[in-house]
Amino acid sequence: MDCGANSTTCTQMCRNVRRARRRLSELPGGADAAPIHVASKMARQLAQLFTRVDDLGRAGEARGLDAVMESPPRARPGHYERRWRMATTTLGLCLSVVQWATLRETPFWLLTYETAGRPARGVAARLALLAAEVPPRVARDAETGCSVVPLFAPTGADGDTVLAEPVGQVAEVACLLGEGPISGFGSPT
């Protein structure tokens, strides 16, 4: 690499390239295996996120939500969902790559539907407290028109804590929607 004489930036870039080549050569299979290594790691992490949605669904059941319903009949690209039927609404816990990429830095989202699967009426008013936060913690799903709330899981915590935090956030939304407190789910008992 020739960037001209006496270029500090060029020297730093050359060092970084050499360091990167050295790190790639340390991978199993050498530098040629780097794309495969990175891709397999990403695939494992993505599979863990899908599993986490199912784990969150079961944790919600354990805290008093109705049993997780079957997946929605129509799949959407980059979207994986489990639903709970409440008294007047259905809550959809999902992994949404699109919302993760465009709205907030979390893969997990909670959608609110009527029991028939349409956008629930009056949800915006009931979730006004979340909409008033900065940044707002409620948005509208562009495809379904449903209100959607980001769910944040702690990083670096044990498995139970990683499940408890988002389930607690679901309990908060359920209470704001007038669906709670449900025994053992967002209530003191």
Short mmCIF file of N, CA, C and O in Angstrom, two decimals, residues 2-138:
data_model
loop_
_atom_site.label_atom_id
_atom_site.label_comp_id
_atom_site.label_asym_id
_atom_site.label_seq_id
_atom_site.Cartn_x
_atom_site.Cartn_y
_atom_site.Cartn_z
N ASP A 2 0.73 2.11 -0.96
CA ASP A 2 1.56 3.30 -1.06
C ASP A 2 0.67 4.53 -1.00
O ASP A 2 -0.08 4.82 -1.92
N CYS A 3 0.71 5.24 0.12
CA CYS A 3 -0.13 6.42 0.30
C CYS A 3 0.68 7.70 0.21
O CYS A 3 0.19 8.77 0.52
N GLY A 4 1.91 7.60 -0.17
CA GLY A 4 2.75 8.79 -0.22
C GLY A 4 3.65 8.83 0.99
O GLY A 4 3.48 8.11 1.96
N ALA A 5 4.63 9.70 0.93
CA ALA A 5 5.62 9.78 1.99
C ALA A 5 5.03 10.41 3.24
O ALA A 5 4.23 11.32 3.17
N ASN A 6 5.47 9.89 4.41
CA ASN A 6 5.18 10.49 5.70
C ASN A 6 3.69 10.59 6.03
O ASN A 6 3.25 11.57 6.58
N SER A 7 2.93 9.60 5.72
CA SER A 7 1.50 9.63 6.00
C SER A 7 1.19 8.77 7.22
O SER A 7 1.27 7.55 7.18
N THR A 8 0.82 9.42 8.31
CA THR A 8 0.48 8.71 9.54
C THR A 8 -0.76 7.86 9.35
O THR A 8 -0.83 6.71 9.81
N THR A 9 -1.75 8.38 8.66
CA THR A 9 -2.98 7.65 8.41
C THR A 9 -2.70 6.38 7.62
O THR A 9 -3.23 5.31 7.94
N CYS A 10 -1.86 6.46 6.62
CA CYS A 10 -1.52 5.29 5.81
C CYS A 10 -0.81 4.25 6.65
O CYS A 10 -1.11 3.06 6.56
N THR A 11 0.08 4.68 7.52
CA THR A 11 0.79 3.75 8.39
C THR A 11 -0.18 3.02 9.31
O THR A 11 -0.09 1.80 9.49
N GLN A 12 -1.14 3.75 9.88
CA GLN A 12 -2.13 3.14 10.75
C GLN A 12 -3.00 2.15 9.97
O GLN A 12 -3.31 1.06 10.46
N MET A 13 -3.38 2.51 8.76
CA MET A 13 -4.20 1.62 7.95
C MET A 13 -3.44 0.34 7.64
O MET A 13 -4.00 -0.76 7.71
N CYS A 14 -2.14 0.46 7.29
CA CYS A 14 -1.33 -0.72 6.99
C CYS A 14 -1.23 -1.63 8.21
O CYS A 14 -1.34 -2.85 8.09
N ARG A 15 -1.04 -1.03 9.39
CA ARG A 15 -0.99 -1.84 10.62
C ARG A 15 -2.31 -2.57 10.84
O ARG A 15 -2.32 -3.74 11.22
N ASN A 16 -3.43 -1.87 10.64
CA ASN A 16 -4.74 -2.48 10.83
C ASN A 16 -4.98 -3.62 9.85
O ASN A 16 -5.54 -4.65 10.21
N VAL A 17 -4.54 -3.45 8.60
CA VAL A 17 -4.70 -4.51 7.60
C VAL A 17 -3.86 -5.72 8.00
O VAL A 17 -4.33 -6.86 7.94
N ARG A 18 -2.61 -5.49 8.43
CA ARG A 18 -1.76 -6.60 8.86
C ARG A 18 -2.36 -7.31 10.07
O ARG A 18 -2.37 -8.54 10.12
N ARG A 19 -2.89 -6.54 11.03
CA ARG A 19 -3.53 -7.14 12.21
C ARG A 19 -4.74 -7.98 11.80
O ARG A 19 -4.93 -9.09 12.30
N ALA A 20 -5.55 -7.45 10.91
CA ALA A 20 -6.74 -8.19 10.45
C ALA A 20 -6.34 -9.47 9.73
O ALA A 20 -6.95 -10.52 9.95
N ARG A 21 -5.32 -9.41 8.88
CA ARG A 21 -4.85 -10.61 8.18
C ARG A 21 -4.34 -11.66 9.18
O ARG A 21 -4.61 -12.85 9.04
N ARG A 22 -3.62 -11.19 10.20
CA ARG A 22 -3.09 -12.11 11.21
C ARG A 22 -4.25 -12.77 11.97
O ARG A 22 -4.25 -13.96 12.19
N ARG A 23 -5.26 -12.00 12.34
CA ARG A 23 -6.41 -12.56 13.05
C ARG A 23 -7.17 -13.55 12.19
O ARG A 23 -7.62 -14.59 12.67
N LEU A 24 -7.33 -13.22 10.92
CA LEU A 24 -8.02 -14.14 10.01
C LEU A 24 -7.23 -15.44 9.84
O LEU A 24 -7.81 -16.51 9.75
N SER A 25 -5.91 -15.33 9.79
CA SER A 25 -5.10 -16.54 9.61
C SER A 25 -5.17 -17.44 10.85
O SER A 25 -4.92 -18.63 10.76
N GLU A 26 -5.53 -16.89 12.01
CA GLU A 26 -5.65 -17.67 13.23
C GLU A 26 -6.95 -18.45 13.31
O GLU A 26 -7.10 -19.32 14.16
N LEU A 27 -7.91 -18.13 12.45
CA LEU A 27 -9.18 -18.86 12.45
C LEU A 27 -8.97 -20.28 11.96
O LEU A 27 -8.09 -20.54 11.15
N PRO A 28 -9.81 -21.23 12.42
CA PRO A 28 -9.72 -22.59 11.89
C PRO A 28 -9.95 -22.56 10.38
O PRO A 28 -10.93 -22.02 9.91
N GLY A 29 -9.02 -23.07 9.61
CA GLY A 29 -9.15 -23.05 8.15
C GLY A 29 -8.48 -21.84 7.52
O GLY A 29 -8.48 -21.70 6.31
N GLY A 30 -7.94 -20.94 8.34
CA GLY A 30 -7.23 -19.78 7.81
C GLY A 30 -8.15 -18.70 7.30
O GLY A 30 -9.37 -18.71 7.52
N ALA A 31 -7.58 -17.73 6.60
CA ALA A 31 -8.32 -16.57 6.12
C ALA A 31 -9.42 -16.96 5.13
O ALA A 31 -10.44 -16.29 5.04
N ASP A 32 -9.23 -18.05 4.38
CA ASP A 32 -10.24 -18.47 3.41
C ASP A 32 -11.53 -18.90 4.09
O ASP A 32 -12.61 -18.86 3.51
N ALA A 33 -11.46 -19.35 5.34
CA ALA A 33 -12.64 -19.82 6.06
C ALA A 33 -13.36 -18.69 6.80
O ALA A 33 -14.40 -18.91 7.38
N ALA A 34 -12.82 -17.48 6.77
CA ALA A 34 -13.40 -16.37 7.52
C ALA A 34 -14.88 -16.13 7.20
O ALA A 34 -15.69 -16.03 8.11
N PRO A 35 -15.28 -16.03 5.93
CA PRO A 35 -16.70 -15.81 5.66
C PRO A 35 -17.58 -16.94 6.20
O PRO A 35 -18.66 -16.69 6.71
N ILE A 36 -17.12 -18.18 6.12
CA ILE A 36 -17.88 -19.31 6.63
C ILE A 36 -17.98 -19.23 8.14
O ILE A 36 -19.04 -19.43 8.72
N HIS A 37 -16.87 -18.90 8.80
CA HIS A 37 -16.84 -18.79 10.26
C HIS A 37 -17.81 -17.71 10.72
O HIS A 37 -18.61 -17.93 11.63
N VAL A 38 -17.76 -16.54 10.11
CA VAL A 38 -18.63 -15.43 10.47
C VAL A 38 -20.09 -15.79 10.20
O VAL A 38 -20.97 -15.57 11.03
N ALA A 39 -20.36 -16.38 9.05
CA ALA A 39 -21.73 -16.74 8.69
C ALA A 39 -22.29 -17.79 9.65
O ALA A 39 -23.45 -17.69 10.07
N SER A 40 -21.51 -18.77 10.03
CA SER A 40 -22.02 -19.79 10.94
C SER A 40 -22.26 -19.22 12.33
O SER A 40 -23.22 -19.59 13.00
N LYS A 41 -21.43 -18.30 12.76
CA LYS A 41 -21.63 -17.66 14.06
C LYS A 41 -22.92 -16.84 14.04
O LYS A 41 -23.71 -16.90 14.97
N MET A 42 -23.14 -16.10 12.96
CA MET A 42 -24.37 -15.30 12.84
C MET A 42 -25.59 -16.20 12.80
O MET A 42 -26.61 -15.89 13.43
N ALA A 43 -25.51 -17.32 12.11
CA ALA A 43 -26.63 -18.24 12.03
C ALA A 43 -26.97 -18.81 13.42
O ALA A 43 -28.14 -18.92 13.78
N ARG A 44 -25.95 -19.16 14.19
CA ARG A 44 -26.18 -19.67 15.55
C ARG A 44 -26.83 -18.60 16.41
O ARG A 44 -27.75 -18.88 17.18
N GLN A 45 -26.37 -17.36 16.31
CA GLN A 45 -26.95 -16.28 17.10
C GLN A 45 -28.40 -16.02 16.70
O GLN A 45 -29.25 -15.81 17.56
N LEU A 46 -28.70 -16.07 15.42
CA LEU A 46 -30.07 -15.87 14.96
C LEU A 46 -30.97 -17.00 15.46
O LEU A 46 -32.08 -16.77 15.92
N ALA A 47 -30.48 -18.23 15.39
CA ALA A 47 -31.25 -19.37 15.90
C ALA A 47 -31.54 -19.20 17.38
O ALA A 47 -32.64 -19.54 17.85
N GLN A 48 -30.60 -18.66 18.14
CA GLN A 48 -30.83 -18.42 19.56
C GLN A 48 -31.93 -17.39 19.78
O GLN A 48 -32.71 -17.50 20.73
N LEU A 49 -32.03 -16.39 18.90
CA LEU A 49 -33.08 -15.40 19.03
C LEU A 49 -34.45 -16.02 18.80
O LEU A 49 -35.41 -15.71 19.51
N PHE A 50 -34.58 -16.90 17.79
CA PHE A 50 -35.85 -17.58 17.55
C PHE A 50 -36.23 -18.41 18.78
O PHE A 50 -37.38 -18.40 19.22
N THR A 51 -35.26 -19.13 19.33
CA THR A 51 -35.50 -19.93 20.52
C THR A 51 -35.91 -19.05 21.69
O THR A 51 -36.78 -19.41 22.48
N ARG A 52 -35.31 -17.88 21.79
CA ARG A 52 -35.62 -16.96 22.89
C ARG A 52 -37.08 -16.51 22.82
O ARG A 52 -37.73 -16.35 23.85
N VAL A 53 -37.65 -16.32 21.62
CA VAL A 53 -39.06 -15.95 21.50
C VAL A 53 -39.93 -17.06 22.10
O VAL A 53 -40.87 -16.79 22.87
N ASP A 54 -39.62 -18.31 21.79
CA ASP A 54 -40.37 -19.43 22.37
C ASP A 54 -40.19 -19.49 23.89
O ASP A 54 -41.15 -19.72 24.63
N ASP A 55 -38.95 -19.24 24.37
CA ASP A 55 -38.69 -19.22 25.81
C ASP A 55 -39.49 -18.11 26.50
O ASP A 55 -40.04 -18.32 27.58
N LEU A 56 -39.55 -16.93 25.88
CA LEU A 56 -40.32 -15.82 26.44
C LEU A 56 -41.80 -16.17 26.49
O LEU A 56 -42.51 -15.82 27.44
N GLY A 57 -42.29 -16.86 25.45
CA GLY A 57 -43.69 -17.29 25.45
C GLY A 57 -43.99 -18.21 26.62
O GLY A 57 -44.99 -18.05 27.32
N ARG A 58 -43.12 -19.18 26.85
CA ARG A 58 -43.32 -20.11 27.97
C ARG A 58 -43.19 -19.38 29.32
O ARG A 58 -43.93 -19.67 30.26
N ALA A 59 -42.26 -18.42 29.41
CA ALA A 59 -42.10 -17.66 30.66
C ALA A 59 -43.35 -16.83 30.93
O ALA A 59 -43.76 -16.70 32.09
N GLY A 60 -43.96 -16.28 29.89
CA GLY A 60 -45.21 -15.54 30.06
C GLY A 60 -46.32 -16.45 30.54
O GLY A 60 -47.12 -16.07 31.41
N GLU A 61 -46.41 -17.64 29.99
CA GLU A 61 -47.40 -18.62 30.46
C GLU A 61 -47.19 -18.92 31.94
O GLU A 61 -48.14 -18.99 32.71
N ALA A 62 -45.94 -19.10 32.34
CA ALA A 62 -45.63 -19.42 33.72
C ALA A 62 -46.01 -18.28 34.66
O ALA A 62 -46.31 -18.52 35.83
N ARG A 63 -46.02 -17.05 34.15
CA ARG A 63 -46.39 -15.89 34.96
C ARG A 63 -47.87 -15.57 34.89
O ARG A 63 -48.31 -14.57 35.42
N GLY A 64 -48.67 -16.40 34.21
CA GLY A 64 -50.12 -16.21 34.26
C GLY A 64 -50.80 -15.87 32.96
O GLY A 64 -52.02 -15.74 32.93
N LEU A 65 -50.07 -15.69 31.87
CA LEU A 65 -50.72 -15.45 30.58
C LEU A 65 -51.37 -16.74 30.10
O LEU A 65 -50.94 -17.83 30.47
N ASP A 66 -52.39 -16.61 29.27
CA ASP A 66 -52.98 -17.81 28.67
C ASP A 66 -51.91 -18.54 27.87
O ASP A 66 -50.87 -17.99 27.55
N ALA A 67 -52.20 -19.75 27.50
CA ALA A 67 -51.27 -20.55 26.71
C ALA A 67 -50.96 -19.85 25.40
O ALA A 67 -51.79 -19.15 24.83
N VAL A 68 -49.73 -20.03 24.96
CA VAL A 68 -49.32 -19.45 23.68
C VAL A 68 -50.13 -20.08 22.57
O VAL A 68 -50.30 -21.30 22.52
N MET A 69 -50.68 -19.24 21.71
CA MET A 69 -51.47 -19.72 20.58
C MET A 69 -50.53 -20.20 19.48
O MET A 69 -49.34 -19.91 19.50
N GLU A 70 -51.08 -20.89 18.52
CA GLU A 70 -50.30 -21.28 17.35
C GLU A 70 -49.79 -20.02 16.65
O GLU A 70 -50.37 -18.94 16.80
N SER A 71 -48.76 -20.16 15.88
CA SER A 71 -48.22 -19.03 15.12
C SER A 71 -49.29 -18.47 14.20
O SER A 71 -50.19 -19.19 13.78
N PRO A 72 -49.19 -17.19 13.87
CA PRO A 72 -50.14 -16.61 12.94
C PRO A 72 -50.14 -17.38 11.62
O PRO A 72 -49.10 -17.91 11.21
N PRO A 73 -51.28 -17.47 10.95
CA PRO A 73 -51.35 -18.26 9.73
C PRO A 73 -50.48 -17.74 8.60
O PRO A 73 -50.04 -18.49 7.75
N ARG A 74 -50.23 -16.44 8.57
CA ARG A 74 -49.48 -15.86 7.47
C ARG A 74 -48.12 -15.40 7.98
O ARG A 74 -48.03 -14.55 8.86
N ALA A 75 -47.07 -15.97 7.47
CA ALA A 75 -45.72 -15.59 7.86
C ALA A 75 -45.30 -14.33 7.11
O ALA A 75 -45.73 -14.09 5.99
N ARG A 76 -44.45 -13.55 7.75
CA ARG A 76 -43.88 -12.35 7.13
C ARG A 76 -42.38 -12.51 7.08
O ARG A 76 -41.80 -13.09 7.99
N PRO A 77 -41.74 -12.00 6.04
CA PRO A 77 -40.28 -12.09 5.98
C PRO A 77 -39.63 -11.39 7.17
O PRO A 77 -40.03 -10.29 7.55
N GLY A 78 -38.66 -12.05 7.78
CA GLY A 78 -37.93 -11.45 8.89
C GLY A 78 -38.74 -11.32 10.16
O GLY A 78 -38.42 -10.50 11.02
N HIS A 79 -39.81 -12.11 10.32
CA HIS A 79 -40.73 -11.96 11.44
C HIS A 79 -41.09 -13.34 11.98
O HIS A 79 -41.48 -14.22 11.22
N TYR A 80 -40.97 -13.54 13.28
CA TYR A 80 -41.31 -14.80 13.92
C TYR A 80 -42.11 -14.44 15.16
O TYR A 80 -41.67 -13.61 15.97
N GLU A 81 -43.29 -15.02 15.34
CA GLU A 81 -44.19 -14.53 16.37
C GLU A 81 -44.88 -15.67 17.13
O GLU A 81 -45.18 -16.71 16.57
N ARG A 82 -45.15 -15.40 18.40
CA ARG A 82 -45.99 -16.23 19.26
C ARG A 82 -47.04 -15.30 19.86
O ARG A 82 -46.73 -14.16 20.22
N ARG A 83 -48.28 -15.78 19.99
CA ARG A 83 -49.36 -14.92 20.49
C ARG A 83 -50.00 -15.49 21.75
O ARG A 83 -50.14 -16.69 21.90
N TRP A 84 -50.41 -14.56 22.64
CA TRP A 84 -51.21 -14.89 23.81
C TRP A 84 -52.57 -14.25 23.64
O TRP A 84 -52.67 -13.07 23.32
N ARG A 85 -53.64 -14.98 23.92
CA ARG A 85 -54.99 -14.40 23.89
C ARG A 85 -55.30 -13.89 25.30
O ARG A 85 -55.19 -14.62 26.27
N MET A 86 -55.69 -12.63 25.37
CA MET A 86 -56.09 -12.02 26.64
C MET A 86 -57.62 -11.90 26.62
O MET A 86 -58.27 -12.47 25.74
N ALA A 87 -58.20 -11.12 27.53
CA ALA A 87 -59.65 -10.97 27.58
C ALA A 87 -60.18 -10.26 26.33
O ALA A 87 -61.10 -10.75 25.68
N THR A 88 -59.61 -9.11 26.00
CA THR A 88 -60.12 -8.34 24.85
C THR A 88 -59.10 -8.14 23.75
O THR A 88 -59.44 -7.65 22.68
N THR A 89 -57.86 -8.48 24.02
CA THR A 89 -56.82 -8.30 23.01
C THR A 89 -55.98 -9.57 22.91
O THR A 89 -56.03 -10.44 23.76
N THR A 90 -55.21 -9.61 21.86
CA THR A 90 -54.21 -10.66 21.69
C THR A 90 -52.86 -9.97 21.63
O THR A 90 -52.70 -8.97 20.92
N LEU A 91 -51.91 -10.46 22.39
CA LEU A 91 -50.57 -9.90 22.40
C LEU A 91 -49.67 -10.80 21.57
O LEU A 91 -49.64 -12.01 21.77
N GLY A 92 -48.96 -10.21 20.64
CA GLY A 92 -48.04 -10.95 19.79
C GLY A 92 -46.61 -10.63 20.17
O GLY A 92 -46.16 -9.50 20.00
N LEU A 93 -45.90 -11.61 20.70
CA LEU A 93 -44.49 -11.46 21.03
C LEU A 93 -43.70 -11.91 19.81
O LEU A 93 -43.87 -13.03 19.35
N CYS A 94 -42.87 -11.03 19.26
CA CYS A 94 -42.21 -11.41 18.02
C CYS A 94 -40.75 -10.99 17.97
O CYS A 94 -40.30 -10.11 18.69
N LEU A 95 -40.05 -11.67 17.10
CA LEU A 95 -38.71 -11.30 16.67
C LEU A 95 -38.93 -10.64 15.32
O LEU A 95 -39.48 -11.26 14.41
N SER A 96 -38.59 -9.37 15.21
CA SER A 96 -38.79 -8.66 13.95
C SER A 96 -37.49 -8.00 13.51
O SER A 96 -37.04 -7.02 14.12
N VAL A 97 -36.92 -8.54 12.48
CA VAL A 97 -35.67 -8.01 11.96
C VAL A 97 -35.88 -6.61 11.38
O VAL A 97 -35.06 -5.72 11.58
N VAL A 98 -37.01 -6.39 10.72
CA VAL A 98 -37.29 -5.08 10.11
C VAL A 98 -37.40 -4.01 11.18
O VAL A 98 -36.79 -2.93 11.07
N GLN A 99 -38.17 -4.25 12.23
CA GLN A 99 -38.31 -3.25 13.29
C GLN A 99 -37.01 -3.06 14.05
O GLN A 99 -36.68 -1.95 14.45
N TRP A 100 -36.26 -4.13 14.22
CA TRP A 100 -34.96 -4.05 14.86
C TRP A 100 -34.03 -3.15 14.06
O TRP A 100 -33.30 -2.32 14.60
N ALA A 101 -34.06 -3.28 12.74
CA ALA A 101 -33.18 -2.50 11.86
C ALA A 101 -33.63 -1.05 11.72
O ALA A 101 -32.81 -0.18 11.47
N THR A 102 -34.94 -0.79 11.87
CA THR A 102 -35.43 0.55 11.55
C THR A 102 -35.95 1.36 12.73
O THR A 102 -35.93 2.59 12.67
N LEU A 103 -36.40 0.70 13.82
CA LEU A 103 -37.03 1.47 14.90
C LEU A 103 -36.19 1.59 16.16
O LEU A 103 -35.90 2.69 16.61
N ARG A 104 -35.83 0.46 16.75
CA ARG A 104 -35.07 0.47 18.00
C ARG A 104 -34.08 -0.68 18.01
O ARG A 104 -34.23 -1.64 17.28
N GLU A 105 -33.10 -0.61 18.89
CA GLU A 105 -32.04 -1.61 18.93
C GLU A 105 -32.42 -2.79 19.81
O GLU A 105 -31.78 -3.07 20.83
N THR A 106 -33.48 -3.48 19.41
CA THR A 106 -33.89 -4.71 20.07
C THR A 106 -34.58 -5.61 19.06
O THR A 106 -35.32 -5.11 18.20
N PRO A 107 -34.35 -6.90 19.12
CA PRO A 107 -35.02 -7.80 18.18
C PRO A 107 -36.43 -8.17 18.61
O PRO A 107 -37.22 -8.66 17.82
N PHE A 108 -36.79 -7.92 19.90
CA PHE A 108 -38.06 -8.39 20.44
C PHE A 108 -39.09 -7.27 20.51
O PHE A 108 -38.81 -6.17 20.99
N TRP A 109 -40.31 -7.61 20.07
CA TRP A 109 -41.40 -6.62 19.97
C TRP A 109 -42.70 -7.23 20.43
O TRP A 109 -42.91 -8.44 20.32
N LEU A 110 -43.60 -6.38 20.93
CA LEU A 110 -44.92 -6.82 21.36
C LEU A 110 -45.96 -6.08 20.52
O LEU A 110 -46.00 -4.86 20.53
N LEU A 111 -46.76 -6.84 19.79
CA LEU A 111 -47.84 -6.27 18.97
C LEU A 111 -49.16 -6.50 19.69
O LEU A 111 -49.34 -7.49 20.39
N THR A 112 -50.11 -5.58 19.50
CA THR A 112 -51.43 -5.69 20.12
C THR A 112 -52.48 -5.83 19.04
O THR A 112 -52.58 -5.01 18.13
N TYR A 113 -53.28 -6.90 19.14
CA TYR A 113 -54.33 -7.19 18.18
C TYR A 113 -55.66 -7.30 18.92
O TYR A 113 -55.69 -7.56 20.12
N GLU A 114 -56.78 -7.16 18.18
CA GLU A 114 -58.06 -7.60 18.72
C GLU A 114 -58.03 -9.12 18.73
O GLU A 114 -57.18 -9.73 18.08
N THR A 115 -58.97 -9.74 19.39
CA THR A 115 -58.97 -11.20 19.44
C THR A 115 -59.15 -11.80 18.04
O THR A 115 -58.73 -12.91 17.79
N ALA A 116 -59.73 -11.02 17.11
CA ALA A 116 -59.90 -11.51 15.74
C ALA A 116 -58.64 -11.34 14.90
O ALA A 116 -58.60 -11.74 13.75
N GLY A 117 -57.59 -10.73 15.46
CA GLY A 117 -56.34 -10.58 14.73
C GLY A 117 -56.17 -9.24 14.03
O GLY A 117 -55.15 -9.00 13.40
N ARG A 118 -57.14 -8.36 14.14
CA ARG A 118 -57.02 -7.02 13.55
C ARG A 118 -56.36 -6.08 14.56
O ARG A 118 -56.31 -6.39 15.75
N PRO A 119 -55.90 -4.90 14.12
CA PRO A 119 -55.34 -3.95 15.08
C PRO A 119 -56.38 -3.61 16.16
O PRO A 119 -57.53 -3.34 15.84
N ALA A 120 -55.98 -3.67 17.41
CA ALA A 120 -56.89 -3.39 18.51
C ALA A 120 -57.23 -1.90 18.56
O ALA A 120 -56.35 -1.05 18.42
N ARG A 121 -58.51 -1.61 18.75
CA ARG A 121 -58.96 -0.21 18.82
C ARG A 121 -58.69 0.37 20.20
O ARG A 121 -58.74 -0.34 21.20
N GLY A 122 -58.39 1.64 20.25
CA GLY A 122 -58.19 2.34 21.50
C GLY A 122 -56.85 2.08 22.17
O GLY A 122 -56.60 2.57 23.27
N VAL A 123 -56.01 1.33 21.52
CA VAL A 123 -54.71 1.00 22.13
C VAL A 123 -53.83 2.24 22.25
O VAL A 123 -53.16 2.42 23.26
N ALA A 124 -53.85 3.10 21.26
CA ALA A 124 -52.99 4.30 21.29
C ALA A 124 -53.27 5.12 22.55
O ALA A 124 -52.34 5.58 23.21
N ALA A 125 -54.54 5.29 22.88
CA ALA A 125 -54.90 6.07 24.08
C ALA A 125 -54.45 5.35 25.35
O ALA A 125 -53.95 5.98 26.28
N ARG A 126 -54.60 4.03 25.38
CA ARG A 126 -54.24 3.27 26.58
C ARG A 126 -52.72 3.17 26.75
O ARG A 126 -52.24 2.98 27.86
N LEU A 127 -51.98 3.30 25.66
CA LEU A 127 -50.51 3.24 25.73
C LEU A 127 -49.87 4.62 25.65
O LEU A 127 -48.69 4.75 25.35
N ALA A 128 -50.67 5.66 25.93
CA ALA A 128 -50.17 7.04 25.84
C ALA A 128 -48.97 7.27 26.75
O ALA A 128 -48.07 8.04 26.41
N LEU A 129 -48.94 6.60 27.88
CA LEU A 129 -47.81 6.74 28.81
C LEU A 129 -46.50 6.32 28.14
O LEU A 129 -45.48 6.98 28.28
N LEU A 130 -46.55 5.23 27.36
CA LEU A 130 -45.36 4.75 26.64
C LEU A 130 -45.01 5.67 25.48
O LEU A 130 -43.85 5.86 25.15
N ALA A 131 -46.04 6.23 24.85
CA ALA A 131 -45.82 7.14 23.71
C ALA A 131 -45.17 8.45 24.17
O ALA A 131 -44.48 9.10 23.39
N ALA A 132 -45.37 8.81 25.44
CA ALA A 132 -44.82 10.06 25.96
C ALA A 132 -43.35 9.94 26.34
O ALA A 132 -42.69 10.95 26.58
N GLU A 133 -42.83 8.72 26.41
CA GLU A 133 -41.42 8.54 26.74
C GLU A 133 -40.53 9.05 25.60
O GLU A 133 -40.97 9.15 24.47
N VAL A 134 -39.29 9.38 25.94
CA VAL A 134 -38.33 9.84 24.94
C VAL A 134 -37.17 8.87 24.91
O VAL A 134 -36.46 8.73 25.91
N PRO A 135 -36.93 8.17 23.80
CA PRO A 135 -37.77 8.11 22.61
C PRO A 135 -39.06 7.33 22.92
O PRO A 135 -39.10 6.55 23.88
N PRO A 136 -40.09 7.55 22.12
CA PRO A 136 -41.37 6.88 22.39
C PRO A 136 -41.20 5.37 22.41
O PRO A 136 -40.46 4.80 21.61
N ARG A 137 -41.90 4.72 23.35
CA ARG A 137 -41.78 3.27 23.46
C ARG A 137 -42.98 2.56 22.84
O ARG A 137 -43.25 1.41 23.14
N VAL A 138 -43.65 3.24 21.95
CA VAL A 138 -44.73 2.60 21.19
C VAL A 138 -44.68 3.17 19.77
O VAL A 138 -44.36 4.33 19.57
#
